[in-house]
Amino acid sequence: MPTEAKAGTSESQIGVHWREEPLTEPPGSFVSQANMSDPSVFERFSEKNFPKCFEEYADLLTWDSKWHTILDAGNPPFWKWFVGGKLNASYNCVDRHLTSHGSKAALIWVPEPEDEPTRIITYRQLYDRVNEFALLLSEFARLHAGDRVTFHLPMIPELPVSMLAAARLGIIHNQVFGGFSAKACAERMEDSKSTVLVTIDGYYRNGKLIDKKKEADVTVTEAERLGTKVEKVLVWRRFPGQYVSEAPMVKGRDYFVDEAMKPFSGKTIGPVSMDAEAPLFLMYTSGSTGMPKGVQHRTGGYLAYVAGTSKYVQDIHPEDVYWCFADIGWITGHSYIVYGPLALAATSVMYEGVPLYPDAGRPWRIAERLGVNIFHTAPTTIRMLRKAGPDEPSKYTFRFKAMTTVGEPIEPEAWRWFYETVGKKQAVITDTWWQTETGGFMCSTIPALSPMKAGSAGPGMPGIYPIIYDEDGVEVPAGQNRAGNICIRNPWPGIMQTIWGDPDRFVRTYYSKYNRNKESKDWHDWPYFAGDGAVLAADGYFRILGRIDDVIKVAGHRLGTKELENAVLATPEVAEAAAIAMADELRGHVPVIYVALKPGTSSSKELEERIKENVVKELGPVARPRLVHIVPDLPKTRSGKIMRRLLASISDRTDYGDVTTLANPDIVETIRRQVQAE
Ligand code: PRX
């Protein structure tokens, strides 16, 4: 496909055509206290100092033994970082802070019901809980370094406790986003060959107490059907001593964590000194084809990268109260609620619920009451809060010094509200572009050093050298207003190690497109292909346009069109399905399904509902389609490929262009009339 067409595709995918926005300088009050206000950082992290520059991040950690090689690039693209070094992630996020910060809040947990008290967990208390749970994992669940453990947990403080306990022993944790279905959890258990599931009885979401343990029972049955026997289900309790689920506890399989942990009360277990390259966790994420990939992150490089970027971009100082309003079930939460902030001894706020519960003032009340001064969230949350309560932030006295957006492009309109009304023109904004695979930020401004530009992520981070290539691998230079595929030219410490159990897919997905020579041992020949379209402005700021593959972002959540289509095909009447992302004012995009039925079946509202329910059952509530269009046929190329892009144009009411080369061009107009009349 010619580059121009590709560029058009990416831009239409996000349905926004922005003009260049003016630059906004950071407030002086921010600059004077910033962790990084020395412009020599760019020189220090320039290519001539690569990879040595990243020692600056590694030096933020406490190592049991020092590395002998910073980067081993001998087996591309399987990079190794800080080789020979040993450390423990849990020690770095907990133990080492005890002397100076033992009685300081590590986590502040805000339950969704507003009348329920906030829980403060000091570093000392975190240390106690992490040790007890680590003992449970080791002595009761019999897990060892290198084993996998699966968590299907919502936003409760027991989630970071569980993660840090696993990390303490080198057990690889695999947290499945709470909004994913039991079935999705089972598939991830099967893929990672994980036999212990950690869950909770229930939690609050949007005013309702959700029964989570019920789901665990389905996960166990499904995992068994797929070939993995779940030996133990460890159940945290939302309220001490109560059980809020309707599902019975299965004898010999299900255990309440608080009861099983009793023998370990007050006991400790030493952190296991892990190789820098030992895997720390898996995080499954959607790709263009098939089953989600188990993105595998390493211990040393990952922790160094998230600590360094939390310090320079989030500007976290130990005395800050930092709130990342995201879910720990996503990479944002792993890197920037748990590992990065805790490695820096920050106070990290966690909120159980949804932004608008019980009203649009809730986040601002939390910020005011807790004295939050760094606020980090996704554009979808910003849009939602702006729509529901544009003036709410002005009613509260909180004052942010820094704010971050992540996960989707932010429209300049929403950015300006964030800057003026939420930040009260006193806070810097960093728009951070990155991915599950990259571990930490790839493009962002360093807030005291570069001005902000609404709608643009900014330049590459120090030590990250992004580039835009066209389809043929020719660089698209800055300032041409031409979109292409954003890639990173070099390895960095936060990059994933591989796809769990599938190294070939890792190479194919991220490196084969622009690799210059398969035999080459030189990292310069192995640019990382991110899968996003982007434009590079003359000033070196990248504007990210959205995915160029079959991945869609729904309210910041990443979903594969193939996964959605497979879920739709579970409905017996459906012959063919196409999932597309339709532009939505609040959520960025929502999933919409087009289906053609098998002969002899007819469309009905009941069938549309059943299709939606099947998607929820297979993937979880995050994936619920907004609309299902039952159409006579799907538009296809002569080689039989379904034209999803064209369907997206119909849903977005944009021009779908020339269709004469399709196998069935007439169907397009039929579909357009039907859909746009509905
Ligand atoms: O399309 C890009 C979009 O989110 C994708 C990565 O999603 P995920 O792995 O779930 O990680 C989200 C949190 C890092 C990217 O391929 N994306 C992420 N950040 C931005 C963004 N799009 C535009 N601007 C951003 N700041």
XYZ file of C-alpha atoms and ligand atoms in Angstrom:
704
model
C 0.000 0.000 0.000
C 1.461 3.420 -0.849
C 2.567 5.544 2.091
C 0.092 8.284 1.382
C -2.802 5.860 1.678
C -1.394 4.459 4.921
C -0.956 7.895 6.346
C -4.541 8.723 5.461
C -5.671 5.530 7.137
C -3.982 6.280 10.417
C -5.286 9.783 10.545
C -8.827 8.821 9.751
C -8.595 6.115 12.401
C -8.531 8.663 15.133
C -10.974 10.873 13.304
C -9.138 14.034 14.305
C -7.380 16.482 12.014
C -5.352 18.779 14.188
C -3.518 21.890 13.299
C -0.157 22.674 14.836
C -0.656 23.976 18.344
C 1.421 26.723 19.966
C 4.043 25.867 22.568
C 3.382 26.467 26.277
C 6.311 27.069 28.623
C 6.433 25.237 31.975
C 5.539 27.408 34.992
C 8.554 28.809 36.840
C 7.325 27.293 40.111
C 7.678 23.868 38.564
C 11.065 24.463 36.976
C 12.660 25.679 40.194
C 11.964 22.414 42.008
C 12.276 19.925 39.117
C 14.359 16.760 39.398
C 15.732 17.353 35.946
C 16.415 20.913 34.931
C 19.871 20.444 33.484
C 19.787 20.504 29.662
C 22.995 18.476 29.546
C 20.789 15.403 30.055
C 20.220 15.330 26.283
C 23.947 15.346 25.670
C 24.508 12.711 28.364
C 21.915 10.459 26.713
C 22.967 11.192 23.131
C 23.936 8.407 20.785
C 27.631 8.806 21.398
C 27.067 7.934 25.057
C 24.772 4.990 24.341
C 24.344 2.532 26.078
C 26.427 3.833 28.974
C 23.933 6.646 29.569
C 21.455 4.187 31.023
C 23.736 3.510 33.963
C 22.316 6.744 35.307
C 18.946 4.985 35.704
C 20.454 1.746 37.000
C 22.299 3.750 39.663
C 18.935 4.751 41.148
C 18.576 1.133 42.291
C 20.312 -0.927 44.924
C 22.146 -3.852 43.372
C 23.383 -6.964 45.169
C 26.132 -7.236 42.607
C 27.057 -4.896 39.821
C 26.700 -5.728 36.127
C 29.753 -6.387 33.990
C 28.107 -5.492 30.662
C 25.588 -2.686 30.213
C 24.115 -3.958 26.949
C 24.782 -7.309 25.362
C 23.487 -6.939 21.807
C 25.113 -10.154 20.585
C 21.896 -11.990 19.741
C 19.581 -9.437 18.117
C 16.851 -8.603 18.816
C 17.132 -10.376 22.186
C 18.932 -7.606 24.004
C 20.349 -8.166 27.478
C 20.739 -5.316 29.954
C 23.023 -4.923 32.938
C 24.330 -8.426 32.422
C 25.907 -10.026 35.460
C 24.051 -7.648 37.791
C 21.867 -9.024 40.568
C 19.046 -7.345 42.449
C 15.582 -7.835 43.846
C 12.675 -5.656 42.737
C 10.726 -6.026 45.987
C 13.788 -5.076 48.032
C 14.223 -1.985 45.865
C 10.582 -0.924 46.224
C 10.153 -1.750 49.921
C 13.028 -2.896 52.155
C 15.541 -0.262 51.241
C 13.148 2.532 52.203
C 12.509 1.235 55.732
C 15.288 3.169 57.435
C 14.461 6.608 56.086
C 10.790 6.222 55.149
C 9.433 3.347 57.275
C 6.558 5.310 58.764
C 5.718 7.167 55.592
C 2.703 6.176 53.445
C 3.741 3.934 50.572
C 0.180 3.403 49.376
C -2.963 5.363 50.108
C -5.997 3.413 49.083
C -9.309 5.155 48.501
C -12.293 2.780 48.417
C -15.073 3.679 46.005
C -17.832 4.132 48.635
C -17.195 7.629 49.882
C -18.133 6.856 53.473
C -15.628 4.014 53.770
C -12.355 5.080 55.393
C -9.220 5.541 53.327
C -6.453 3.059 54.109
C -2.898 4.216 54.582
C -0.188 1.592 54.220
C 3.225 2.712 55.393
C 6.437 1.299 53.984
C 6.814 -0.681 57.221
C 3.308 -2.142 56.890
C 3.882 -2.849 53.215
C 7.037 -4.710 54.185
C 5.095 -6.835 56.691
C 2.262 -7.680 54.273
C 4.641 -8.429 51.389
C 6.666 -10.792 53.566
C 3.608 -12.640 54.851
C 2.170 -13.078 51.380
C 5.569 -14.125 50.002
C 5.716 -16.801 52.697
C 2.271 -17.952 51.675
C 3.330 -18.197 48.031
C 6.449 -20.082 48.982
C 5.452 -22.355 51.864
C 1.765 -22.847 51.246
C 1.442 -22.576 47.461
C 4.922 -24.089 46.933
C 5.940 -21.633 44.230
C 9.581 -20.940 43.410
C 11.632 -18.462 41.406
C 10.733 -18.753 37.725
C 7.218 -20.179 38.345
C 4.252 -18.116 37.189
C 1.406 -16.940 39.391
C -1.772 -15.370 38.021
C -3.647 -12.517 39.676
C -7.148 -11.511 38.624
C -7.505 -8.572 40.941
C -9.198 -5.182 40.911
C -7.774 -1.916 42.269
C -7.164 -2.948 45.851
C -3.906 -2.576 47.807
C -3.589 -6.360 47.957
C -2.667 -6.223 44.275
C 0.647 -4.371 44.741
C 1.252 -6.480 47.857
C 0.806 -9.642 45.764
C 3.058 -8.323 42.985
C 5.844 -7.323 45.344
C 5.580 -10.627 47.229
C 5.992 -12.572 43.986
C 8.886 -10.343 42.943
C 10.521 -10.934 46.329
C 10.914 -14.596 45.421
C 11.513 -14.209 41.690
C 8.085 -15.682 40.935
C 6.857 -14.220 37.642
C 3.539 -12.461 38.154
C 0.840 -12.357 35.571
C -1.874 -9.862 36.497
C -4.973 -10.072 34.320
C -6.960 -6.834 34.113
C -9.993 -7.072 36.435
C -12.347 -6.038 33.608
C -11.338 -9.033 31.516
C -13.529 -12.118 31.618
C -12.920 -15.346 33.520
C -12.330 -16.999 30.161
C -9.650 -14.478 29.176
C -7.993 -15.137 32.540
C -8.097 -18.905 31.936
C -6.434 -18.524 28.532
C -3.641 -16.512 30.111
C -3.202 -19.110 32.843
C -2.990 -21.815 30.238
C -0.524 -19.935 28.053
C 1.738 -19.132 30.992
C 1.268 -22.596 32.556
C 0.250 -21.044 35.826
C -1.502 -23.206 38.420
C -2.143 -20.746 41.249
C -4.815 -18.058 40.926
C -5.040 -15.113 43.313
C -8.375 -13.326 43.431
C -10.740 -11.515 45.808
C -14.309 -12.149 46.925
C -15.692 -8.839 45.666
C -15.045 -5.150 44.995
C -16.893 -1.934 44.272
C -17.368 -0.512 40.854
C -19.777 2.261 40.000
C -21.714 1.788 43.212
C -22.128 -1.965 42.858
C -20.412 -4.738 44.756
C -19.076 -7.042 42.038
C -18.769 -10.748 42.810
C -15.263 -11.645 41.673
C -14.895 -15.070 43.249
C -17.751 -16.327 41.048
C -15.532 -15.565 38.062
C -12.641 -17.504 39.573
C -14.741 -20.666 39.491
C -15.330 -20.196 35.762
C -11.621 -19.494 35.262
C -10.724 -22.785 36.936
C -13.178 -24.793 34.791
C -12.070 -23.066 31.596
C -8.367 -23.453 32.371
C -8.918 -27.145 33.001
C -10.733 -27.486 29.682
C -7.729 -25.864 28.015
C -5.358 -28.283 29.753
C -4.170 -26.460 32.888
C -5.250 -27.681 36.305
C -5.543 -24.859 38.804
C -4.213 -26.282 42.070
C -5.001 -23.414 44.388
C -7.238 -20.368 44.426
C -6.110 -17.812 47.010
C -8.930 -15.432 47.914
C -8.287 -12.030 49.489
C -11.296 -10.545 51.317
C -12.621 -7.072 50.624
C -13.838 -6.682 54.230
C -11.904 -8.403 57.033
C -13.673 -11.479 58.356
C -16.595 -11.266 55.921
C -17.212 -13.133 52.707
C -19.158 -11.118 50.147
C -19.289 -13.624 47.279
C -22.128 -16.021 46.564
C -19.740 -18.655 45.227
C -18.936 -21.431 47.717
C -15.322 -21.985 48.705
C -14.179 -25.304 47.225
C -12.505 -27.493 49.828
C -8.902 -28.384 49.096
C -8.681 -25.751 46.349
C -9.901 -22.374 47.630
C -8.303 -20.655 50.620
C -8.877 -17.310 52.294
C -5.574 -15.499 52.213
C -6.023 -13.982 55.689
C -6.572 -17.447 57.219
C -3.857 -19.236 55.274
C -1.425 -16.415 56.100
C -1.952 -16.660 59.889
C 1.017 -18.975 60.513
C 3.289 -16.431 58.812
C 2.149 -13.430 60.780
C 5.125 -11.254 61.725
C 7.571 -13.574 59.917
C 9.868 -12.529 57.106
C 11.512 -14.153 54.130
C 14.637 -12.724 52.526
C 14.439 -11.285 49.013
C 15.945 -13.632 46.432
C 18.828 -12.050 44.581
C 17.772 -12.263 40.928
C 19.746 -11.915 37.723
C 19.074 -8.578 36.048
C 17.739 -10.597 33.120
C 15.372 -12.795 35.172
C 11.761 -12.192 34.068
C 9.822 -10.006 36.513
C 6.312 -10.259 35.083
C 4.137 -11.082 32.122
C 1.460 -8.800 30.802
C -0.792 -10.127 28.088
C -1.743 -7.643 25.429
C -3.655 -7.708 22.167
C -1.934 -7.913 18.830
C -3.262 -8.086 15.298
C -3.633 -11.836 15.172
C -4.748 -14.656 17.412
C -4.243 -15.040 21.106
C -2.938 -12.046 23.124
C 0.808 -12.096 23.585
C 2.496 -12.580 26.933
C 4.798 -9.574 26.990
C 7.741 -10.583 29.189
C 9.608 -7.933 31.154
C 12.997 -8.340 32.820
C 13.931 -7.371 36.368
C 16.950 -5.026 36.172
C 16.476 -3.074 32.956
C 12.740 -2.650 33.493
C 13.055 -1.427 37.074
C 15.890 0.933 36.173
C 13.912 2.360 33.276
C 10.683 2.944 35.209
C 12.566 4.436 38.161
C 14.502 6.818 35.890
C 11.480 7.927 33.890
C 9.325 8.339 37.027
C 11.994 10.606 38.402
C 12.595 12.739 35.313
C 9.145 12.839 33.700
C 6.735 12.415 36.611
C 9.122 14.482 38.680
C 8.515 12.321 41.744
C 10.325 13.398 44.921
C 9.938 11.341 48.106
C 7.726 14.037 49.682
C 5.253 14.119 46.781
C 1.785 12.600 46.866
C 1.443 10.999 43.503
C -1.796 9.709 42.029
C -1.829 7.702 38.843
C -5.503 7.234 38.097
C -5.135 4.125 35.960
C -5.571 0.415 36.563
C -2.707 -1.744 37.778
C -4.065 -4.386 35.409
C -2.430 -2.394 32.619
C 1.209 -1.585 32.051
C 0.632 2.014 33.178
C -0.242 0.737 36.622
C 2.650 -1.719 36.798
C 5.228 0.866 35.773
C 3.779 4.070 37.166
C 1.599 3.108 40.159
C 3.745 0.322 41.577
C 7.320 -0.170 40.407
C 8.465 3.331 39.401
C 6.986 5.379 42.275
C 7.761 2.805 44.964
C 11.351 2.440 43.757
C 11.613 6.200 44.446
C 9.967 5.931 47.902
C 6.974 7.987 46.815
C 3.471 7.911 48.236
C 1.340 6.291 45.549
C -2.436 6.783 45.673
C -4.790 4.054 44.456
C -8.511 4.497 43.887
C -10.845 1.522 43.673
C -13.585 2.962 41.540
C -14.719 4.857 38.480
C -14.143 8.592 37.870
C -17.748 9.718 38.069
C -18.801 7.897 41.227
C -20.817 9.288 42.852
C -20.360 12.512 40.833
C -17.868 14.403 38.693
C -16.276 16.058 41.742
C -14.981 12.808 43.204
C -11.417 12.816 41.823
C -10.968 16.449 42.854
C -12.192 15.734 46.390
C -9.684 12.881 46.608
C -6.905 15.146 45.345
C -7.812 17.907 47.787
C -8.166 15.655 50.827
C -4.939 13.721 50.236
C -2.862 16.662 49.062
C -2.106 15.022 45.729
C 0.384 17.133 43.787
C 1.133 14.871 40.797
C -1.782 13.559 38.760
C -1.545 11.039 35.953
C -4.429 9.681 33.871
C -5.775 8.795 30.421
C -7.462 11.169 27.954
C -10.653 9.124 28.179
C -10.917 9.966 31.898
C -10.147 13.615 31.185
C -12.862 13.796 28.526
C -15.361 12.123 30.816
C -14.654 14.459 33.730
C -14.762 17.505 31.495
C -18.096 16.540 29.999
C -19.743 15.677 33.311
C -18.331 18.506 35.397
C -16.427 21.150 33.458
C -16.320 23.513 36.447
C -15.869 20.954 39.207
C -12.073 21.289 39.575
C -12.412 25.003 40.383
C -14.508 24.152 43.437
C -11.625 22.407 45.181
C -8.333 23.685 46.498
C -5.990 20.940 45.285
C -2.928 22.132 43.463
C -0.999 19.970 41.030
C 2.567 20.671 40.017
C 2.688 18.022 37.308
C 0.142 16.107 35.258
C 0.557 13.292 32.765
C -1.642 11.817 30.058
C -1.163 8.360 28.632
C -2.638 5.729 26.390
C -4.338 7.608 23.581
C -3.951 10.817 21.653
C -5.397 13.773 23.545
C -7.333 16.340 21.540
C -6.109 19.923 22.017
C -9.568 20.886 23.341
C -9.349 18.340 26.155
C -5.693 19.229 26.734
C -6.546 22.889 27.234
C -9.238 22.084 29.784
C -6.752 19.842 31.593
C -4.147 22.595 31.582
C -6.372 25.543 32.476
C -9.094 24.122 34.691
C -7.483 21.067 36.292
C -3.900 22.305 36.381
C -5.032 25.889 37.067
C -2.189 26.933 34.733
C 0.248 26.002 37.513
C 1.080 22.464 36.432
C 3.155 21.073 33.609
C 1.622 18.413 31.387
C 3.563 15.510 29.955
C 1.874 13.554 27.161
C 3.627 10.210 27.321
C 3.602 7.866 24.360
C 4.575 4.256 24.979
C 3.238 0.711 25.038
C 2.957 -2.482 27.091
C 5.965 -3.713 25.149
C 8.178 -0.706 25.835
C 7.934 -0.908 29.639
C 8.127 2.865 30.084
C 7.810 6.202 28.301
C 9.226 6.472 24.770
C 8.227 9.986 23.761
C 7.537 12.806 26.184
C 8.865 16.183 27.065
C 11.213 16.470 30.034
C 8.894 18.911 31.762
C 11.286 21.574 33.041
C 13.366 21.546 29.874
C 10.962 21.576 26.942
C 7.711 23.424 26.331
C 4.413 21.573 26.060
C 2.474 21.241 22.836
C -1.182 20.229 23.055
C -1.843 17.019 21.164
C 1.815 16.061 20.689
C 3.688 13.587 22.830
C 6.973 15.398 22.333
C 10.449 14.267 21.349
C 12.044 10.923 22.122
C 12.965 10.445 25.781
C 16.650 10.781 26.670
C 18.400 7.753 25.209
C 15.444 6.869 22.959
C 15.921 7.629 19.276
C 12.578 7.414 17.458
C 12.323 7.598 13.698
C 9.488 7.544 11.188
C 9.773 5.170 8.246
C 7.538 4.864 5.243
C 6.352 1.447 4.085
C 9.624 0.878 2.219
C 11.840 1.705 5.152
C 12.762 5.166 3.919
C 12.956 7.786 6.649
C 10.179 10.378 6.637
C 11.965 13.545 7.721
C 10.678 16.119 10.173
C 8.442 18.962 9.098
C 6.875 17.421 5.994
C 3.483 16.853 7.520
C 3.696 13.298 6.235
C 2.690 10.349 8.421
C 4.540 7.063 8.597
C 5.367 4.262 11.014
C 7.089 5.281 14.210
C 10.002 3.046 15.191
C 12.726 3.205 17.815
C 16.179 2.852 16.321
C 17.917 1.546 19.433
C 17.404 -0.949 22.275
C 16.650 0.450 25.760
C 16.487 -1.135 29.228
C 12.665 -1.148 29.497
C 12.025 -3.025 26.244
C 10.274 -6.384 26.641
C 12.510 -9.448 26.576
C 10.344 -11.605 24.334
C 6.832 -12.961 23.966
C 6.361 -15.655 26.575
C 6.949 -19.004 24.885
C 7.019 -17.561 21.364
C 10.318 -15.886 20.461
C 9.607 -16.197 16.724
C 6.436 -14.165 17.086
C 8.427 -11.547 19.004
C 10.901 -11.169 16.152
C 8.166 -11.265 13.502
C 5.917 -8.717 15.197
C 8.395 -6.053 16.215
C 11.577 -6.482 14.229
C 11.061 -8.190 10.880
C 9.431 -5.238 9.131
C 12.434 -2.920 9.128
C 15.304 -5.309 9.830
C 18.079 -4.636 7.332
C 19.927 -7.924 7.628
C 18.815 -10.954 9.601
C 22.406 -12.028 10.235
C 23.502 -8.648 11.533
C 24.811 -8.434 15.092
C 24.695 -4.645 14.996
C 21.723 -3.118 16.827
C 21.567 -0.313 14.245
C 20.100 -2.860 11.831
C 17.212 -3.751 14.145
C 14.738 -0.876 14.574
C 11.771 -1.633 16.835
C 8.466 -1.362 14.962
C 5.829 0.040 17.304
C 2.705 -0.376 15.172
C 1.639 3.266 15.441
C 1.288 5.917 12.780
C 2.925 9.256 13.616
C 3.976 12.608 12.204
C 7.177 14.413 13.141
C 6.955 18.200 13.278
C 9.878 20.445 12.352
C 10.588 21.077 16.043
C 11.155 17.377 16.744
C 7.807 16.691 18.459
C 6.023 13.479 17.544
C 2.279 13.442 17.142
C 0.924 9.925 17.481
C -1.984 9.150 15.176
C -3.029 5.694 16.337
C -2.546 2.045 15.499
C -1.857 1.017 11.957
C -2.606 -2.649 12.616
C -5.765 -4.395 13.738
C -5.487 -3.240 17.314
C -8.076 -0.812 18.627
C -8.086 1.380 21.694
C -11.360 1.621 23.519
C -11.381 4.150 26.347
C -7.630 3.579 26.520
C -7.965 -0.236 26.653
C -6.179 -2.198 24.003
C -8.216 -4.822 22.117
C -7.536 -6.916 19.034
C -10.130 -6.885 16.269
C -9.428 -10.611 15.767
C -10.271 -11.358 19.396
C -13.534 -9.457 19.094
C -14.396 -11.203 15.837
C -13.654 -14.626 17.295
C -15.971 -13.839 20.192
C -18.713 -12.778 17.755
C -18.263 -15.961 15.744
C -19.180 -17.929 18.872
C -22.790 -16.975 18.029
C -24.073 -19.856 15.845
C -26.015 -17.680 13.378
C -22.962 -15.597 12.430
C -21.153 -16.448 9.198
C -18.650 -13.582 9.080
C -17.745 -10.734 11.378
C -15.727 -7.527 11.233
C -14.868 -5.498 14.324
C -14.046 -1.832 13.903
C -13.351 1.125 16.164
C -15.874 3.930 15.820
C -14.870 7.414 16.942
C -16.549 8.448 20.189
C -16.492 11.794 21.895
C -15.795 10.429 25.367
C -14.164 7.057 25.002
C -11.970 7.936 22.022
C -13.249 4.860 20.246
C -15.879 2.202 20.856
C -16.070 -1.267 19.275
C -18.693 -1.742 16.588
C -19.410 -5.082 14.965
C -20.562 -5.767 11.443
C -21.848 -9.284 10.778
C -23.188 -11.314 7.902
C -25.438 -14.212 8.878
C -25.530 -17.800 7.691
C -28.187 -18.560 5.066
C -31.592 -19.306 6.536
C -31.124 -17.107 9.619
C -32.618 -13.679 10.074
C -31.620 -10.587 11.956
C -33.342 -9.444 15.126
C -32.719 -7.182 18.106
C -32.475 -10.327 20.228
C -29.641 -11.615 18.047
C -27.786 -8.284 18.258
C -28.017 -8.446 22.057
C -26.866 -12.051 22.127
C -23.809 -11.119 20.034
C -22.947 -8.335 22.496
C -23.366 -10.706 25.427
C -21.116 -13.282 23.790
C -18.369 -10.692 23.455
C -18.703 -9.783 27.138
C -18.642 -13.460 28.105
C -15.546 -14.210 26.031
C -13.529 -11.042 26.629
C -15.100 -9.094 29.468
C -17.174 -5.940 29.947
C -14.438 -3.628 28.563
C -15.028 -5.114 25.128
C -18.837 -4.735 24.981
C -19.718 -3.563 21.448
C -21.612 -0.288 21.240
C -23.491 -1.417 18.098
C -23.982 -4.585 16.099
C -24.936 -4.101 12.462
C -26.349 -7.165 10.765
C -25.730 -6.593 7.051
C -26.338 -8.695 3.908
C -22.606 -9.151 3.168
C -19.236 -7.686 4.167
C -17.139 -5.694 1.665
C -14.094 -7.673 0.539
C -11.093 -7.311 -1.697
C -10.778 -9.724 -4.608
C -8.433 -11.796 -2.449
C -11.156 -12.097 0.189
C -9.850 -9.662 2.808
C -12.611 -7.902 4.729
C -12.291 -4.121 4.378
C -12.577 -3.019 7.994
C -11.304 0.463 7.242
C -14.156 1.080 4.902
C -16.668 -0.057 7.501
C -15.064 2.296 10.014
C -15.539 5.174 7.551
C -19.210 4.293 7.248
C -19.618 4.271 11.037
C -17.725 7.553 11.343
C -19.637 9.071 8.419
C -16.447 10.006 6.626
C -15.707 9.560 2.962
C -14.828 5.955 2.199
C -13.204 6.695 -1.151
C -12.978 4.566 -4.245
C -14.362 1.027 -3.869
C -14.506 -0.059 -7.490
C -11.690 -2.578 -7.099
C -13.551 -4.572 -4.447
C -14.998 -7.987 -5.160
C -18.495 -6.730 -4.200
C -18.475 -2.919 -4.579
C -22.268 -2.539 -4.549
C -22.580 -3.781 -1.007
C -20.818 -0.686 0.334
C -23.622 1.696 -0.548
C -26.235 -0.756 0.747
C -24.428 -0.944 4.078
C -23.954 2.812 4.247
C -27.642 3.478 3.719
C -28.649 0.868 6.270
C -26.174 1.951 8.966
C -26.569 5.665 8.592
C -30.371 5.324 8.661
C -30.297 3.287 11.903
O -1.508 3.486 19.933
C -0.650 3.861 20.987
C -1.480 4.262 22.178
O -1.568 3.109 22.995
C -0.885 2.004 22.395
C -0.275 1.136 23.463
O -1.278 0.634 24.281
P -0.920 -0.189 25.588
O 0.051 -1.252 25.256
O -2.216 -0.589 26.203
O -0.209 0.832 26.508
C -0.918 1.944 26.959
C -0.155 2.666 28.008
C 1.218 2.949 27.655
C 0.120 2.656 21.505
O 0.552 1.766 20.499
N -0.861 5.340 22.958
C -0.205 5.209 24.125
N 0.165 6.413 24.595
C -0.236 7.343 23.696
C -0.889 6.654 22.641
N -1.378 7.307 21.589
C -1.224 8.651 21.541
N -0.633 9.369 22.508
C -0.128 8.774 23.608
N 0.431 9.496 24.559
